[in-house]
Short mmCIF file of C-alpha atoms in Angstrom, two decimals:
data_model
loop_
_atom_site.label_atom_id
_atom_site.label_comp_id
_atom_site.label_asym_id
_atom_site.label_seq_id
_atom_site.Cartn_x
_atom_site.Cartn_y
_atom_site.Cartn_z
CA MET A 27 -46.39 -65.16 43.14
CA LYS A 28 -42.69 -65.38 42.27
CA ASN A 29 -40.62 -62.24 41.70
CA TYR A 30 -37.89 -62.14 39.07
CA LYS A 31 -34.58 -60.33 38.72
CA ALA A 32 -35.15 -59.77 35.00
CA ILE A 33 -37.63 -60.63 32.24
CA ILE A 34 -36.76 -60.40 28.55
CA VAL A 35 -39.59 -60.35 25.98
CA SER A 36 -39.68 -59.57 22.27
CA ASP A 37 -41.85 -59.55 19.18
CA LEU A 38 -45.21 -58.49 20.61
CA HIS A 39 -46.07 -56.92 17.24
CA LEU A 40 -48.63 -54.57 18.74
CA GLY A 41 -50.72 -53.15 15.92
CA THR A 42 -51.39 -56.55 14.32
CA LYS A 43 -54.42 -58.81 14.65
CA ASP A 44 -52.36 -61.70 15.97
CA SER A 45 -50.59 -59.85 18.79
CA LYS A 46 -51.52 -61.57 22.07
CA ALA A 47 -51.91 -58.29 23.97
CA GLU A 48 -54.42 -59.56 26.55
CA GLU A 49 -52.28 -62.60 27.33
CA PHE A 50 -49.19 -60.40 27.64
CA LEU A 51 -50.94 -58.10 30.12
CA GLU A 52 -51.89 -61.14 32.20
CA PHE A 53 -48.29 -62.38 32.01
CA LEU A 54 -46.95 -59.04 33.32
CA ASP A 55 -49.47 -59.09 36.18
CA ASN A 56 -48.41 -62.60 37.20
CA HIS A 57 -44.63 -62.16 36.78
CA PRO A 58 -43.33 -59.14 38.72
CA THR A 59 -39.73 -58.21 37.93
CA ASP A 60 -37.03 -55.68 38.82
CA LEU A 61 -35.93 -55.31 35.17
CA LEU A 62 -38.05 -55.59 32.03
CA ILE A 63 -36.21 -55.75 28.69
CA LEU A 64 -38.35 -55.23 25.60
CA ASN A 65 -36.11 -56.82 22.99
CA GLY A 66 -37.46 -55.37 19.75
CA ASP A 67 -40.55 -55.51 17.52
CA ILE A 68 -42.83 -54.48 20.37
CA ILE A 69 -44.82 -52.24 17.99
CA ASP A 70 -45.18 -53.39 14.38
CA GLY A 71 -44.63 -50.19 12.41
CA TRP A 72 -44.47 -52.15 9.13
CA ALA A 73 -47.97 -53.58 9.65
CA LEU A 74 -49.38 -50.20 10.71
CA ASN A 75 -47.95 -48.64 7.54
CA ARG A 76 -49.79 -51.33 5.55
CA GLY A 77 -53.08 -50.30 7.19
CA SER A 78 -53.27 -52.66 10.16
CA LYS A 79 -55.59 -51.45 12.94
CA TRP A 80 -54.43 -50.40 16.41
CA LYS A 81 -56.59 -51.88 19.18
CA LYS A 82 -57.52 -50.80 22.70
CA GLN A 83 -55.58 -53.76 24.13
CA HIS A 84 -52.43 -52.48 22.42
CA THR A 85 -52.83 -49.11 24.12
CA LYS A 86 -53.34 -50.95 27.42
CA VAL A 87 -50.01 -52.75 26.96
CA LEU A 88 -48.14 -49.47 26.39
CA GLY A 89 -49.93 -47.94 29.38
CA LYS A 90 -48.93 -50.91 31.53
CA ILE A 91 -45.29 -50.64 30.44
CA LEU A 92 -45.25 -46.88 31.20
CA LYS A 93 -46.78 -47.54 34.62
CA LEU A 94 -44.19 -50.23 35.36
CA SER A 95 -41.37 -47.90 34.31
CA ASN A 96 -42.21 -45.65 37.28
CA LYS A 97 -41.35 -48.54 39.61
CA ILE A 98 -38.79 -50.70 37.82
CA GLN A 99 -36.07 -50.41 35.19
CA VAL A 100 -37.42 -50.80 31.63
CA ILE A 101 -35.09 -51.13 28.63
CA TRP A 102 -36.60 -50.98 25.12
CA ILE A 103 -34.28 -52.30 22.40
CA ARG A 104 -34.98 -51.35 18.80
CA GLY A 105 -36.12 -54.08 16.41
CA ASN A 106 -36.65 -53.93 12.66
CA HIS A 107 -40.45 -53.58 12.88
CA ASP A 108 -40.12 -50.74 15.42
CA GLU A 109 -37.17 -49.15 13.63
CA PHE A 110 -38.83 -45.74 14.12
CA LEU A 111 -37.24 -45.87 17.60
CA GLN A 112 -33.80 -45.33 16.02
CA GLU A 113 -33.92 -41.56 16.59
CA PHE A 114 -34.64 -42.12 20.30
CA ILE A 115 -31.67 -44.44 20.96
CA GLY A 116 -29.79 -43.26 24.04
CA SER A 117 -32.69 -41.21 25.37
CA HIS A 118 -35.43 -41.78 27.95
CA PHE A 119 -39.20 -41.47 27.76
CA GLY A 120 -40.64 -41.49 31.25
CA GLY A 121 -38.77 -44.32 32.91
CA ILE A 122 -38.09 -46.21 29.66
CA GLU A 123 -34.56 -46.23 28.25
CA PHE A 124 -34.19 -46.80 24.50
CA ARG A 125 -31.18 -48.85 23.45
CA GLU A 126 -29.64 -50.55 20.41
CA ASP A 127 -28.43 -53.41 22.60
CA TYR A 128 -27.72 -54.19 26.25
CA LYS A 129 -25.38 -56.26 28.42
CA ILE A 130 -27.04 -57.88 31.41
CA GLU A 131 -24.61 -58.85 34.18
CA TYR A 132 -25.47 -60.61 37.44
CA ALA A 133 -24.32 -63.36 39.82
CA GLU A 134 -25.64 -66.92 39.55
CA HIS A 135 -25.83 -69.10 42.67
CA ILE A 136 -23.84 -72.29 42.05
CA GLU A 137 -23.75 -74.12 45.40
CA TYR A 138 -23.72 -73.26 49.11
CA ASP A 139 -22.38 -69.70 49.25
CA SER A 140 -20.71 -69.86 45.85
CA TRP A 141 -21.76 -67.39 43.15
CA GLU A 142 -20.52 -67.03 39.58
CA ARG A 143 -20.54 -63.89 37.43
CA LYS A 144 -22.69 -64.14 34.30
CA CYS A 145 -22.93 -61.78 31.34
CA TYR A 146 -25.38 -61.97 28.43
CA TYR A 147 -25.47 -59.82 25.34
CA VAL A 148 -29.05 -58.77 24.55
CA PHE A 149 -30.03 -57.54 21.08
CA HIS A 150 -33.01 -58.05 18.80
CA GLY A 151 -31.24 -60.02 16.06
CA ASP A 152 -32.16 -58.19 12.86
CA VAL A 153 -28.61 -56.82 12.47
CA ILE A 154 -27.38 -60.30 11.53
CA ASP A 155 -30.23 -60.94 9.11
CA ILE A 156 -29.02 -60.17 5.57
CA PHE A 157 -32.61 -59.77 4.33
CA ILE A 158 -33.11 -56.98 6.88
CA THR A 159 -29.73 -55.25 6.59
CA LYS A 160 -29.29 -55.47 2.81
CA TYR A 161 -32.71 -56.14 1.30
CA THR A 162 -35.32 -54.37 3.43
CA TRP A 163 -37.87 -54.43 0.59
CA LEU A 164 -37.58 -58.22 0.38
CA ALA A 165 -37.98 -58.56 4.15
CA LYS A 166 -41.17 -56.49 3.96
CA ILE A 167 -42.55 -58.81 1.27
CA GLY A 168 -41.68 -61.70 3.59
CA ALA A 169 -43.60 -59.98 6.40
CA ILE A 170 -46.70 -59.88 4.17
CA GLY A 171 -46.26 -63.61 3.53
CA TYR A 172 -46.04 -64.20 7.28
CA ASP A 173 -49.26 -62.19 7.76
CA LEU A 174 -50.93 -64.51 5.24
CA ALA A 175 -49.67 -67.57 7.14
CA LEU A 176 -51.11 -66.11 10.37
CA TRP A 177 -54.45 -65.48 8.63
CA LEU A 178 -54.53 -69.12 7.52
CA ASN A 179 -53.60 -70.04 11.08
CA ARG A 180 -56.64 -68.17 12.44
CA GLN A 181 -59.05 -69.86 9.99
CA TYR A 182 -57.56 -73.31 10.61
CA ASN A 183 -57.73 -72.92 14.39
CA LYS A 184 -61.34 -71.68 14.27
CA TYR A 185 -62.13 -75.04 12.64
CA ARG A 186 -60.05 -76.90 15.25
CA LYS A 187 -61.81 -75.02 18.07
CA TRP A 188 -65.18 -76.01 16.55
CA ARG A 189 -63.93 -79.62 16.55
CA LYS A 190 -62.79 -79.10 20.19
CA LEU A 191 -59.18 -79.73 19.19
CA PRO A 192 -56.17 -77.87 20.70
CA TYR A 193 -54.48 -74.89 19.01
CA GLN A 194 -51.92 -75.83 16.37
CA SER A 195 -49.57 -73.44 14.59
CA ILE A 196 -49.34 -73.84 10.81
CA SER A 197 -46.46 -71.40 10.38
CA GLN A 198 -44.40 -73.14 13.08
CA LYS A 199 -44.90 -76.46 11.29
CA ILE A 200 -43.83 -74.88 7.98
CA LYS A 201 -40.68 -73.41 9.56
CA GLY A 202 -39.85 -76.73 11.18
CA SER A 203 -40.25 -78.72 7.97
CA ILE A 204 -38.37 -76.52 5.51
CA LYS A 205 -34.68 -77.39 5.38
CA THR A 206 -33.55 -73.87 4.40
CA ALA A 207 -35.46 -72.40 7.36
CA THR A 208 -33.71 -74.81 9.74
CA SER A 209 -30.33 -73.93 8.21
CA TYR A 210 -31.12 -70.20 8.54
CA ILE A 211 -31.97 -70.61 12.24
CA ASN A 212 -28.74 -72.55 12.89
CA ASP A 213 -26.69 -69.84 11.16
CA PHE A 214 -28.56 -67.16 13.09
CA GLU A 215 -27.79 -68.83 16.43
CA THR A 216 -24.06 -69.31 15.79
CA THR A 217 -23.64 -65.76 14.43
CA ALA A 218 -25.46 -64.31 17.45
CA LEU A 219 -23.12 -66.19 19.80
CA LYS A 220 -20.06 -64.88 17.91
CA MET A 221 -21.34 -61.35 18.55
CA ALA A 222 -21.78 -62.15 22.25
CA GLU A 223 -18.24 -63.53 22.42
CA LYS A 224 -16.87 -60.30 20.93
CA LYS A 225 -18.70 -58.42 23.69
CA GLY A 226 -17.02 -60.62 26.33
CA CYS A 227 -20.27 -62.34 27.32
CA ASP A 228 -21.13 -65.92 28.30
CA GLY A 229 -24.12 -66.05 26.01
CA VAL A 230 -26.73 -64.18 24.02
CA MET A 231 -30.42 -63.31 24.31
CA CYS A 232 -32.21 -62.57 21.02
CA GLY A 233 -35.66 -62.28 19.51
CA HIS A 234 -36.50 -61.67 15.84
CA ILE A 235 -37.01 -65.24 14.57
CA HIS A 236 -40.07 -66.07 16.74
CA GLN A 237 -38.46 -69.28 17.95
CA PRO A 238 -38.11 -69.66 21.76
CA GLU A 239 -34.89 -71.54 22.50
CA ASP A 240 -32.34 -72.38 25.19
CA ARG A 241 -29.27 -74.18 23.79
CA ILE A 242 -25.60 -74.62 24.53
CA ILE A 243 -23.57 -74.22 21.32
CA ASN A 244 -19.79 -74.61 21.48
CA GLY A 245 -19.84 -74.02 25.23
CA LYS A 246 -21.86 -70.79 24.99
CA ARG A 247 -25.54 -70.35 25.86
CA TYR A 248 -27.97 -69.19 23.18
CA LEU A 249 -31.38 -67.97 24.33
CA ASN A 250 -34.28 -66.65 22.29
CA SER A 251 -37.33 -65.06 23.87
CA GLY A 252 -39.61 -66.17 21.03
CA ASP A 253 -42.69 -63.98 20.49
CA TRP A 254 -46.20 -62.97 21.57
CA VAL A 255 -47.85 -63.77 18.26
CA GLU A 256 -47.79 -67.57 18.37
CA ASN A 257 -45.63 -68.82 21.23
CA MET A 258 -46.37 -66.39 24.11
CA SER A 259 -42.86 -66.90 25.47
CA ALA A 260 -40.21 -65.02 27.46
CA ILE A 261 -36.84 -65.37 29.19
CA LEU A 262 -37.03 -65.26 33.00
CA ILE A 263 -34.08 -64.77 35.37
CA ASP A 264 -34.77 -65.51 39.03
CA PHE A 265 -32.94 -64.16 42.09
CA GLN A 266 -30.65 -67.21 42.16
CA GLY A 267 -29.47 -66.22 38.69
CA LYS A 268 -31.18 -69.22 37.08
CA ILE A 269 -32.64 -68.72 33.59
CA HIS A 270 -35.93 -70.24 32.48
CA ILE A 271 -37.86 -70.08 29.22
CA TYR A 272 -41.53 -69.27 29.80
CA ASN A 273 -43.64 -70.78 27.03
CA ASN A 274 -47.39 -70.67 27.59
#
């Protein structure tokens, strides 16, 4: 079992039917790390306010994170769906530190005994989303629409399972086929990198848009940890300073 220097995850959306809590627990068991960064939307407060049901598996995830925080460093960054964390920013609960953002700095092994300093700016991503920052009510309507897409996803994949066909994401296909969605993602990526540059970092690590990614844009590295609703993905940093996208 490989150990990691750092793991960055986001968008678990605990409190929703589609949160892959069991799979996430298995992932944590199989990927030990010295630093765990929870990059926003770990708990879906919006869904819970709409009447979504909290499950035993969701409690298990929080219990696992608390247990880990006694042994390793755990950073929990506020997202828009867990915005209730705002009042805890800068404080600790057990071994968990609540933050608005974070800079992760380490050395990457280049060749022989040569190492190079790396710095990545880590934040959820909602602060650059105009629908979140300016029109929260519209974003919440959009979240309901996404819930509907996930419900359709479940029904469609029950049929595919019956036909012994592999899982296929409807909402991912919709996002990939709509031109405005593609344009939005491109704008999101470039804006995120501009924020990282202002922070003096080599790249950025985001969540928010549920789209795992590792790209070089204008010489800077953009990484997105994706989500644990559809993709079951994460950013992994090994002890050589190499970054990998985990996508189950």
